[in-house]
């Protein structure tokens, strides 16, 4: 089969040889002809037009100009000389500058001969200059065949040093097209290419490397981006479909005693519309016969706990057990106390298991779990230990998902012969854009409404120089009976320095507020010392909590209404938002004060402005995604989304949506891709399933 030529090792390409092949493999991950085809330029030089000198703009990218050198001179500078040439056309004058290779240039450049020059310009003292221009006499320039848009390929230091310049790569790709005769099989159905007016595969691949015009280049990029995103979506959707078919779950048909009794008589408040909707979604899942894998997203304070409890009731009502796992002991205890209080009028047995549970208590729990006396077990990852065996675990709820890895989720799965239904709750909003590409295989529910009556937190930005005013504000709030958090950054690499900042901060606060009680919590403390300090704050024995970000997750102290974040410029957006979520939990107006120095980067400014402008976690997540790119957002590292070769999840969001829409539409009509018109999709999908890297076969 002809396809095989693309699987030829790169060593065989004329002009490559063993050394270069080695470099290609190590530096660029290029092993085969195929990989080289899919080695896309990261930008293009626009040599489609010539600029006149009087048309040059500051901040323009590379430009191409025709003119003559009228004069060359050496100019002394701090260290050594630079060579400066006057370059003129019929509209004006600019300078060409060289810092290296001056001798060669002096000897070879000709005065008063027309040259085409190309490069980036600088503006200085009223003159444009171009350092180290690419130049070629117009005579030579005319002789060569060239494409209008010149591709620039990604490179590495090693490649550059080994003489594998852009020009070399270019030539090798030309050779590749010669050897393969430019034959690339179509990978999208005619229906898709016609409906979306996409370039054919072969034309797209050709134009991405040798653009014949700006228009063809754009269409080539569009086609390849679409294809990449389309196959990711197709895979995710099929995976989701198969999972539902294959993995049978317990069918919870009953909506019984506990659920109804609680709903009718013990709900402490009216559920929000969003909570009702999400509970319905979960109920439908639990009754569907397929195993549930649902991600529940809801901003801090949106009321996820009650949703978890109602879901667990459904399991209980069908004679199954349920568990709730939290990332820290403090949180587990909080959940335990909260749920016990909510269930006080029901006959539901709730137990707590954490790392600190005593041996005797543990033994009792193990026993009662296995004989079914325990209905709901709440705890930390102690729940994952092998000794913890359930009689029949029907639903596992995981709170604050990003603290747990995928591996832990899998461990819970295996607690039963038939995997329990799984509900993962997270307060880290994942932008819809990302969720679509990352969790296409999880179902997602969103609580996008806060309980009524919440006062939005007032957020302000203050400079360190205004600290005294901030202290005065703290004093007033404490006088009114409120409590205050003061949070310091903690960044792994400079842990020592952060620790010092924290201690300095603690001391200055202790000096400033001698009559107040202060708690302090940081990562280097033993966990029982931490809990003790936390507990004093929870009980209201201390008024101020000085801490690093260890308090980020889930702590609930409704009386704390002020959050001061020190060095706020050092925090990421989602972290700032999480921290802010620690206040605003009670009836009082809450405040968040972001403290910074005067020097701020543009990104920091954007983050601070976003925080003061909105309380909406999803809006914040979208800004965060734009600032940081998907790579840094929680959990994306393992997702493979980073391996996108040509599409960009943020910038190509519209294409992503279209790709998902079309993938869904096709699967709806033809779930197993059996129709004749979808044959090419089925073939490509089958190839894809065999490999990790999508692009290995989308050609
Ligand atoms: P999170 O989503 O951050 O886990 P919680 O479940 O802890 O939020 O709920 C935050 C607070 O809001 C709790 O004190 C809870 O009792 C309260 N709450 C939840 N839902 C409602 C509602 N529908 N009406 C009023 N208060 C609610
Ligand atoms: Mg919570």
XYZ file of C-alpha atoms and ligand atoms in Angstrom:
727
model
C 0.000 0.000 0.000
C 1.180 3.460 -0.823
C 0.388 4.764 2.644
C 3.534 3.039 3.735
C 5.888 5.447 2.102
C 4.910 7.923 4.791
C 6.037 5.463 7.433
C 9.544 5.407 5.942
C 12.164 6.318 8.558
C 13.446 9.835 8.100
C 17.002 8.522 7.576
C 16.042 7.476 4.058
C 15.081 10.912 2.845
C 17.665 12.204 0.416
C 19.729 14.862 2.170
C 19.126 13.594 5.688
C 21.650 10.890 6.609
C 22.287 9.358 10.019
C 23.476 12.474 11.876
C 20.647 14.680 10.833
C 18.180 11.842 11.355
C 19.394 11.575 14.909
C 18.964 15.279 15.496
C 15.504 15.220 13.976
C 14.470 12.430 16.268
C 15.938 13.878 19.433
C 15.249 17.544 18.920
C 11.956 17.503 17.081
C 10.492 14.059 17.560
C 10.535 13.505 13.815
C 10.971 9.804 13.069
C 9.242 9.251 9.758
C 8.321 10.959 6.510
C 4.915 11.364 8.032
C 6.291 13.299 10.982
C 8.074 15.660 8.651
C 4.911 16.271 6.639
C 3.257 17.205 9.896
C 6.088 19.441 10.993
C 4.224 22.666 10.465
C 5.789 26.124 10.197
C 5.027 28.307 13.181
C 4.952 31.477 11.119
C 5.453 32.868 7.641
C 7.469 35.751 6.338
C 5.418 37.940 4.130
C 7.525 38.583 1.098
C 4.532 39.343 -1.019
C 5.170 43.052 -1.011
C 7.957 45.582 -1.063
C 7.872 48.551 1.257
C 9.053 52.052 0.474
C 11.204 53.568 3.179
C 8.664 56.315 3.866
C 6.002 53.640 4.436
C 7.827 51.961 7.312
C 5.951 51.841 10.579
C 7.251 51.498 14.090
C 6.361 48.075 15.538
C 5.934 46.487 12.141
C 7.090 42.906 11.679
C 9.685 41.968 9.083
C 9.625 44.039 5.916
C 11.185 43.833 2.501
C 12.692 46.921 0.843
C 14.562 47.601 -2.419
C 17.293 50.220 -2.409
C 21.011 50.963 -2.555
C 23.807 51.396 -0.079
C 25.370 54.830 -0.453
C 27.906 54.739 2.302
C 29.385 52.362 4.942
C 31.145 53.398 8.122
C 32.375 51.956 11.394
C 30.950 53.510 14.528
C 32.638 53.096 17.895
C 30.429 51.923 20.729
C 30.919 50.890 24.350
C 32.490 47.621 23.407
C 33.966 47.306 19.911
C 32.468 48.773 16.761
C 29.321 48.459 14.796
C 29.095 48.768 11.070
C 26.478 51.180 9.764
C 25.387 51.555 6.148
C 23.122 54.231 4.721
C 20.425 52.620 2.618
C 18.222 54.719 0.336
C 15.361 54.380 -2.091
C 13.524 57.102 -3.960
C 11.444 57.979 -0.880
C 13.987 58.231 1.906
C 16.906 56.910 3.898
C 17.400 54.232 6.567
C 20.333 52.445 8.177
C 21.579 48.878 8.059
C 23.550 47.766 11.098
C 25.917 44.869 11.816
C 27.549 43.936 15.073
C 29.150 40.711 13.886
C 30.946 39.620 10.735
C 31.859 43.187 9.852
C 34.966 42.370 7.856
C 33.162 40.027 5.528
C 30.385 42.497 4.971
C 32.722 45.361 4.153
C 34.489 43.224 1.618
C 31.407 41.838 -0.050
C 28.725 44.494 -0.087
C 28.668 46.758 -3.091
C 27.926 50.463 -3.033
C 25.262 51.792 -5.384
C 24.026 48.382 -6.474
C 20.302 47.622 -5.995
C 19.620 45.116 -3.197
C 16.529 43.481 -1.802
C 16.796 43.605 1.964
C 14.600 41.838 4.477
C 14.365 42.058 8.242
C 12.846 43.694 11.261
C 13.245 47.429 11.692
C 13.942 49.498 14.781
C 13.148 53.150 15.236
C 15.768 55.235 16.955
C 16.511 58.970 16.956
C 14.268 59.630 14.025
C 15.747 56.951 11.745
C 14.690 53.403 10.925
C 17.447 50.847 11.124
C 17.585 47.161 10.283
C 20.100 45.035 12.179
C 21.655 42.122 10.298
C 19.337 42.222 7.282
C 19.001 39.342 4.879
C 20.203 40.797 1.585
C 20.448 39.775 -2.002
C 21.301 41.789 -5.131
C 18.148 42.394 -7.164
C 19.778 40.587 -10.126
C 20.089 37.375 -8.087
C 16.724 37.790 -6.498
C 15.014 37.847 -9.890
C 16.600 34.589 -10.990
C 15.121 32.491 -8.206
C 11.817 30.777 -8.020
C 10.168 31.463 -4.716
C 6.881 31.256 -2.901
C 5.276 34.418 -1.703
C 4.913 33.467 1.944
C 8.064 31.925 3.307
C 7.537 29.365 6.036
C 9.581 29.580 9.210
C 9.884 26.253 11.030
C 10.340 25.785 14.748
C 13.977 25.244 15.598
C 16.198 24.554 18.579
C 19.606 25.793 19.571
C 21.159 22.449 18.753
C 19.655 22.373 15.296
C 20.828 25.894 14.553
C 24.324 25.011 15.743
C 24.387 21.910 13.602
C 23.640 23.934 10.522
C 20.064 22.774 10.108
C 18.768 26.174 9.167
C 15.330 27.049 8.044
C 16.534 26.865 4.478
C 17.751 23.308 5.003
C 14.438 22.230 6.476
C 12.708 23.874 3.578
C 14.771 21.939 1.077
C 14.184 18.653 2.861
C 10.478 19.207 2.777
C 10.698 19.933 -0.930
C 12.514 16.627 -1.319
C 9.804 14.947 0.696
C 7.151 16.203 -1.660
C 9.200 14.932 -4.589
C 9.607 11.465 -3.115
C 5.999 11.131 -2.031
C 4.755 12.836 -5.189
C 2.572 14.939 -2.949
C 0.067 12.117 -2.650
C -1.783 12.388 0.606
C -4.973 10.543 1.179
C -8.103 12.438 2.021
C -9.037 11.997 5.691
C -12.337 13.848 5.853
C -15.573 12.820 4.175
C -16.719 14.534 1.003
C -19.774 15.599 2.889
C -17.639 17.575 5.335
C -15.241 19.031 2.801
C -18.138 20.130 0.607
C -20.278 21.556 3.357
C -17.421 23.471 4.957
C -15.687 24.257 1.653
C -12.468 22.746 2.966
C -9.315 22.329 0.909
C -8.499 18.776 -0.048
C -5.946 17.128 2.212
C -3.201 17.135 -0.390
C -3.726 20.801 -1.211
C -3.793 21.751 2.442
C -0.552 19.959 3.190
C 1.098 21.493 0.154
C -0.010 25.017 0.957
C 0.953 24.830 4.586
C 4.548 24.235 3.470
C 4.518 26.148 0.193
C 1.755 28.718 0.384
C 0.780 29.880 -3.053
C -1.078 32.876 -1.672
C -2.254 34.323 1.582
C -5.716 33.022 0.857
C -4.631 29.461 0.199
C -2.501 29.541 3.313
C -5.462 30.573 5.449
C -7.595 27.861 3.955
C -4.875 25.277 4.473
C -4.531 26.278 8.113
C -8.269 26.167 8.593
C -8.573 22.737 7.072
C -5.774 21.243 9.174
C -6.969 22.837 12.400
C -10.472 21.624 11.765
C -9.246 18.134 11.064
C -7.156 18.007 14.201
C -9.954 19.207 16.459
C -12.555 17.122 14.666
C -10.750 13.866 15.332
C -10.146 14.743 18.969
C -13.829 15.413 19.399
C -14.806 12.304 17.504
C -12.592 10.218 19.755
C -13.936 11.767 22.936
C -17.525 11.379 21.858
C -17.073 7.776 20.833
C -15.254 7.021 24.077
C -18.142 8.484 26.012
C -20.638 6.463 23.970
C -18.759 3.213 24.429
C -18.330 3.799 28.126
C -22.058 4.148 28.476
C -22.705 0.988 26.518
C -20.016 -1.117 28.061
C -19.838 -0.213 31.687
C -23.065 -1.264 33.251
C -23.907 0.615 36.379
C -26.306 -0.123 39.173
C -29.781 0.987 38.279
C -31.182 3.157 41.024
C -34.848 3.093 40.175
C -36.233 3.959 43.541
C -36.622 7.467 44.734
C -37.408 6.356 48.215
C -37.755 7.089 51.844
C -34.699 9.179 52.626
C -34.779 11.299 49.514
C -38.480 12.098 49.721
C -38.583 12.555 53.464
C -35.610 14.899 53.392
C -36.913 16.790 50.385
C -40.357 17.294 51.893
C -39.567 17.886 55.534
C -35.929 18.630 56.227
C -34.502 20.797 53.494
C -33.029 23.746 55.398
C -33.632 26.084 52.471
C -35.305 26.233 49.101
C -33.012 24.725 46.465
C -31.870 27.043 43.720
C -33.014 26.342 40.175
C -29.508 25.232 39.302
C -29.354 22.785 42.194
C -32.691 21.276 41.177
C -31.586 20.936 37.575
C -28.332 19.239 38.555
C -30.071 16.815 40.927
C -32.376 15.877 38.049
C -29.400 15.261 35.779
C -27.819 13.022 38.382
C -31.073 11.160 39.007
C -31.403 10.473 35.325
C -27.832 9.145 35.209
C -28.319 6.910 38.209
C -31.407 5.373 36.692
C -30.021 4.915 33.205
C -28.273 1.593 33.666
C -24.893 2.995 32.671
C -22.224 3.825 35.177
C -22.225 7.525 35.981
C -19.059 9.572 35.629
C -20.143 13.075 36.238
C -18.216 16.223 36.947
C -20.128 18.762 38.996
C -18.793 22.252 38.629
C -19.979 25.017 40.865
C -18.348 28.123 42.127
C -17.378 28.282 45.783
C -20.500 28.638 47.878
C -22.848 27.566 45.118
C -24.150 24.719 47.274
C -22.631 21.529 45.954
C -22.792 19.715 49.302
C -26.548 19.421 49.411
C -26.501 18.062 45.860
C -24.012 15.427 46.980
C -26.192 14.524 49.945
C -29.375 14.174 47.882
C -27.478 11.988 45.411
C -26.242 9.806 48.235
C -29.813 9.438 49.474
C -30.724 7.951 46.115
C -28.034 5.307 46.603
C -29.225 4.616 50.154
C -32.830 4.322 49.041
C -31.765 1.574 46.663
C -29.994 -0.316 49.454
C -26.520 0.789 48.574
C -23.860 2.630 50.533
C -22.239 5.908 49.611
C -19.007 7.663 50.444
C -17.703 11.204 50.279
C -13.995 11.857 49.997
C -12.448 15.246 50.783
C -8.859 16.365 50.186
C -8.013 17.383 53.751
C -8.919 16.297 57.231
C -10.346 19.698 58.110
C -12.704 19.479 55.191
C -13.697 15.917 55.905
C -14.591 16.864 59.464
C -16.566 19.841 58.247
C -18.505 17.667 55.844
C -19.095 15.103 58.536
C -20.477 17.623 61.022
C -22.566 19.311 58.346
C -24.114 16.115 57.036
C -24.762 14.668 60.480
C -26.649 17.867 61.352
C -28.665 17.737 58.143
C -29.580 14.095 58.723
C -30.411 14.355 62.406
C -34.076 13.432 61.876
C -33.382 10.597 59.451
C -32.218 7.086 60.111
C -28.949 7.388 58.311
C -25.692 6.100 59.755
C -22.809 8.402 58.951
C -19.192 7.704 59.941
C -15.931 9.567 59.627
C -12.623 7.986 58.662
C -9.386 9.938 58.387
C -5.682 9.400 58.903
C -6.130 10.308 62.557
C -8.850 7.765 63.280
C -7.744 5.512 66.134
C -7.147 1.828 65.515
C -10.167 0.780 67.507
C -12.472 3.160 65.697
C -11.030 1.990 62.415
C -11.694 -1.612 63.185
C -15.266 -0.779 64.057
C -15.665 1.135 60.818
C -14.190 -1.666 58.709
C -16.605 -4.100 60.264
C -19.671 -1.938 59.948
C -18.847 -1.100 56.385
C -18.700 -4.724 55.446
C -21.875 -5.728 57.184
C -23.696 -2.728 55.799
C -24.389 -0.889 59.041
C -22.714 2.227 57.732
C -24.740 4.102 55.135
C -22.449 6.988 54.408
C -18.713 7.063 55.015
C -16.985 10.420 54.939
C -13.246 10.826 54.949
C -9.931 11.683 53.402
C -7.882 9.465 51.130
C -7.826 7.062 54.065
C -10.942 5.772 52.281
C -8.755 4.442 49.517
C -6.836 2.013 51.710
C -7.285 -1.613 50.769
C -8.659 -2.484 54.179
C -11.635 -0.263 53.573
C -14.137 -2.632 51.994
C -17.769 -1.816 51.474
C -20.670 -4.198 51.490
C -22.030 -2.542 48.408
C -20.759 0.872 47.478
C -23.185 2.460 45.044
C -21.992 6.035 44.796
C -18.666 7.703 45.485
C -18.524 11.471 45.709
C -15.174 13.223 45.441
C -14.973 16.811 46.607
C -12.510 19.348 45.222
C -11.275 17.145 42.498
C -8.016 18.787 41.555
C -6.358 17.678 44.754
C -6.915 14.079 43.769
C -5.428 12.459 40.750
C -7.013 10.307 38.155
C -5.355 7.312 39.797
C -7.361 7.837 42.948
C -10.544 8.020 41.001
C -9.642 4.681 39.496
C -9.011 3.234 42.929
C -12.502 4.110 44.008
C -13.790 2.452 40.895
C -12.276 -0.806 41.916
C -13.865 -0.786 45.359
C -16.678 -2.847 43.880
C -16.941 -5.557 41.295
C -19.301 -3.326 39.475
C -17.826 0.182 39.591
C -19.866 2.572 41.721
C -21.316 5.691 40.209
C -18.908 8.556 40.542
C -19.620 12.201 41.145
C -16.640 14.530 41.130
C -17.206 18.002 42.516
C -14.956 20.901 41.755
C -14.981 24.571 42.543
C -12.284 25.286 39.984
C -14.348 26.367 37.067
C -13.050 24.872 33.890
C -13.752 27.177 30.988
C -16.314 25.666 28.676
C -13.788 25.777 25.910
C -11.413 23.539 27.765
C -14.023 21.337 29.338
C -15.200 20.474 25.872
C -11.824 19.248 24.777
C -10.622 17.757 28.037
C -13.612 16.136 29.525
C -15.531 15.232 26.431
C -15.661 11.792 28.033
C -17.073 12.949 31.366
C -20.557 14.329 31.655
C -20.652 17.772 33.105
C -23.191 19.475 35.334
C -22.885 23.092 36.248
C -24.360 25.005 39.167
C -24.319 28.471 37.730
C -26.423 30.231 40.319
C -25.643 31.247 43.874
C -28.167 30.811 46.694
C -30.329 33.905 47.045
C -29.447 36.724 49.385
C -25.694 36.440 49.051
C -23.990 39.775 49.013
C -21.320 39.880 46.331
C -17.868 40.228 47.852
C -16.403 43.700 47.405
C -12.916 43.430 46.006
C -10.359 46.222 45.911
C -6.716 46.587 44.998
C -4.434 48.497 47.414
C -0.748 49.313 47.234
C 1.575 48.404 50.089
C 2.018 52.097 50.736
C -1.600 52.205 51.896
C -1.108 49.540 54.490
C -2.025 51.749 57.433
C -5.464 52.400 56.001
C -5.915 48.693 55.448
C -4.958 48.005 59.062
C -7.489 50.601 60.217
C -10.137 48.846 58.140
C -9.255 45.487 59.671
C -9.558 46.973 63.130
C -13.045 48.338 62.367
C -14.278 45.036 61.017
C -12.974 43.107 63.992
C -14.667 45.618 66.287
C -17.917 44.711 64.544
C -17.225 41.121 65.521
C -15.854 39.801 62.224
C -12.792 37.675 61.565
C -10.015 38.290 59.073
C -7.731 36.184 56.886
C -4.296 37.443 55.861
C -2.773 35.211 53.201
C 0.797 35.035 51.930
C 2.031 33.371 48.764
C 3.763 30.059 48.805
C 5.801 29.164 45.812
C 7.780 25.981 45.981
C 11.123 27.205 44.650
C 11.464 30.000 47.145
C 9.858 28.332 50.095
C 12.405 29.777 52.498
C 11.805 33.324 51.392
C 8.066 32.866 51.524
C 8.371 31.502 55.012
C 10.292 34.605 56.011
C 7.649 36.864 54.425
C 4.976 35.024 56.311
C 6.796 35.318 59.647
C 7.583 38.999 59.091
C 3.955 39.566 58.245
C 2.825 37.692 61.314
C 5.080 39.775 63.545
C 3.987 43.072 62.095
C 0.349 42.106 62.528
C 1.005 40.971 66.096
C 2.616 44.376 66.773
C -0.203 46.253 65.103
C -2.972 44.359 66.893
C -1.555 43.554 70.346
C -4.972 42.978 71.887
C -6.139 40.464 69.251
C -5.726 36.691 69.144
C -3.970 35.470 66.024
C -3.822 32.023 64.425
C -1.065 31.035 62.080
C -1.089 28.154 59.611
C 1.525 27.175 57.063
C 2.709 24.152 55.155
C 5.689 23.340 57.341
C 3.576 22.771 60.431
C 2.636 19.316 61.678
C -0.923 18.531 60.784
C -2.204 18.408 64.366
C -0.694 21.836 65.079
C -2.350 23.090 61.922
C -5.704 21.652 62.922
C -5.397 23.167 66.373
C -4.783 26.651 64.968
C -7.519 26.256 62.378
C -9.902 25.078 65.020
C -9.307 28.115 67.216
C -10.205 30.314 64.274
C -13.279 28.269 63.393
C -14.503 28.560 66.988
C -13.936 32.305 66.953
C -11.223 32.216 69.629
C -8.860 34.018 67.299
C -9.789 37.025 65.200
C -7.053 36.946 62.634
C -5.778 34.005 60.625
C -2.349 34.500 59.107
C -1.686 31.751 56.594
C -0.168 30.586 53.374
C -2.352 29.156 50.676
C -2.889 25.940 52.631
C -6.279 27.371 53.546
C -7.229 27.671 49.902
C -9.535 24.739 49.762
C -12.988 24.486 51.195
C -12.681 25.892 54.709
C -15.950 27.319 55.913
C -15.939 30.069 58.554
C -19.039 32.155 57.868
C -18.047 34.819 60.375
C -14.813 35.588 58.523
C -15.650 38.470 56.233
C -12.307 39.994 55.268
C -9.667 38.381 53.058
C -6.370 40.204 52.706
C -4.100 38.740 50.047
C -0.474 39.845 50.324
C 1.732 40.045 47.207
C -1.394 39.405 45.218
C 0.537 39.890 41.990
C 2.244 36.578 42.634
C -0.960 34.556 42.586
C -2.662 33.129 39.547
C -6.217 34.150 38.825
C -7.884 30.925 39.777
C -5.989 30.853 43.041
C -7.024 34.415 43.868
C -10.592 33.455 43.155
C -10.384 30.347 45.341
C -8.937 32.350 48.193
C -11.577 35.014 47.885
C -14.172 32.261 48.150
C -13.199 31.742 51.801
C -15.196 34.877 52.671
C -18.705 35.855 51.666
C -20.181 32.796 53.368
C -22.201 34.577 56.019
C -24.914 37.210 56.049
C -22.472 40.113 56.383
C -20.933 42.162 53.602
C -17.531 40.649 52.848
C -14.373 42.195 51.455
C -11.311 41.039 49.608
C -8.265 43.320 49.558
C -5.500 42.586 47.079
C -2.207 44.059 48.291
C 0.664 44.671 45.879
C 3.747 46.774 45.370
C 3.815 49.488 42.724
C 5.690 47.554 40.082
C 3.246 45.363 38.197
C 3.516 43.465 34.950
C 0.755 43.789 32.391
C -0.493 40.315 33.180
C -0.639 41.100 36.893
C -2.614 44.227 36.124
C -5.080 42.242 34.054
C -5.468 39.716 36.854
C -6.082 42.387 39.472
C -8.525 44.223 37.229
C -10.408 41.022 36.518
C -10.661 40.236 40.216
C -11.999 43.664 41.109
C -14.413 43.628 38.171
C -16.156 40.288 38.630
C -17.077 37.539 41.070
C -18.011 35.106 38.321
C -15.716 32.101 38.402
C -16.325 31.160 34.793
C -15.546 34.616 33.525
C -12.363 34.544 35.576
C -11.448 31.129 34.241
C -11.784 32.338 30.659
C -9.447 35.266 31.316
C -7.063 32.903 33.051
C -7.051 30.599 30.082
C -6.264 33.491 27.765
C -3.438 34.710 29.971
C -1.802 31.396 30.653
C -2.796 29.157 27.830
C -4.220 25.739 28.463
C -0.908 24.218 29.554
C -0.959 25.626 33.018
C -4.564 25.112 33.815
C -5.150 22.411 36.320
C -5.064 18.928 34.981
C -4.408 19.696 31.376
C -0.890 18.347 31.564
C -2.020 14.778 31.242
C -4.711 15.541 28.782
C -2.841 15.511 25.531
C -4.504 18.730 24.515
C -1.087 20.242 24.700
C 0.084 18.094 21.874
C -2.002 19.964 19.395
C 0.139 20.523 16.370
C -1.657 23.315 14.688
C -4.856 24.307 16.438
C -4.911 26.526 19.504
C -7.698 25.842 21.950
C -8.131 29.464 22.886
C -7.652 31.186 19.568
C -9.385 28.551 17.513
C -12.370 28.255 19.745
C -14.786 28.800 16.872
C -13.236 25.988 14.887
C -13.366 23.775 17.965
C -17.072 24.410 18.346
C -17.683 23.677 14.715
C -15.603 20.490 14.908
C -17.550 19.288 17.916
C -20.857 20.150 16.310
C -20.049 18.204 13.173
C -18.652 15.236 15.057
C -21.854 15.046 17.105
C -24.060 15.413 14.084
C -22.302 12.621 12.256
C -22.375 10.253 15.236
C -26.024 10.961 15.814
C -26.887 9.846 12.317
C -24.325 7.065 12.131
C -23.000 6.031 15.583
C -20.696 3.309 14.302
C -19.660 5.151 11.151
C -21.023 2.414 8.949
C -22.489 4.516 6.177
C -20.629 4.528 2.911
C -20.131 8.287 3.030
C -18.406 8.007 6.410
C -16.059 5.236 5.411
C -13.042 7.501 5.327
C -13.859 8.719 8.831
C -14.120 5.179 10.116
C -10.840 4.263 8.499
C -9.013 7.259 9.947
C -10.593 6.764 13.356
C -9.477 3.137 13.389
C -5.939 4.197 12.562
C -6.071 6.802 15.281
C -7.228 4.350 17.878
C -4.036 2.395 17.356
C -1.699 5.273 18.033
C -1.153 7.955 20.549
C -0.261 10.841 18.371
C -3.185 11.853 16.289
C -1.162 13.262 13.462
C 0.460 9.940 12.825
C -2.312 8.949 10.822
C -4.330 11.924 9.881
C -2.404 11.868 6.645
P -19.789 24.659 47.931
O -20.429 24.558 46.594
O -18.711 25.680 47.972
O -19.380 23.326 48.482
P -21.634 24.553 50.111
O -22.365 23.334 49.707
O -20.647 24.443 51.201
O -20.936 25.232 48.865
O -22.712 25.666 50.443
C -22.318 26.940 50.892
C -23.327 27.462 51.880
O -24.538 27.795 51.233
C -23.676 26.473 52.962
O -23.730 27.155 54.193
C -25.044 25.950 52.540
O -25.806 25.555 53.656
C -25.642 27.151 51.862
N -26.615 26.829 50.810
C -26.491 25.875 49.867
N -27.566 25.867 49.045
C -28.382 26.845 49.470
C -29.662 27.350 49.023
N -30.295 26.827 47.981
N -30.195 28.372 49.719
C -29.558 28.916 50.763
N -28.376 28.489 51.240
C -27.778 27.470 50.605
Mg -17.613 22.473 49.205
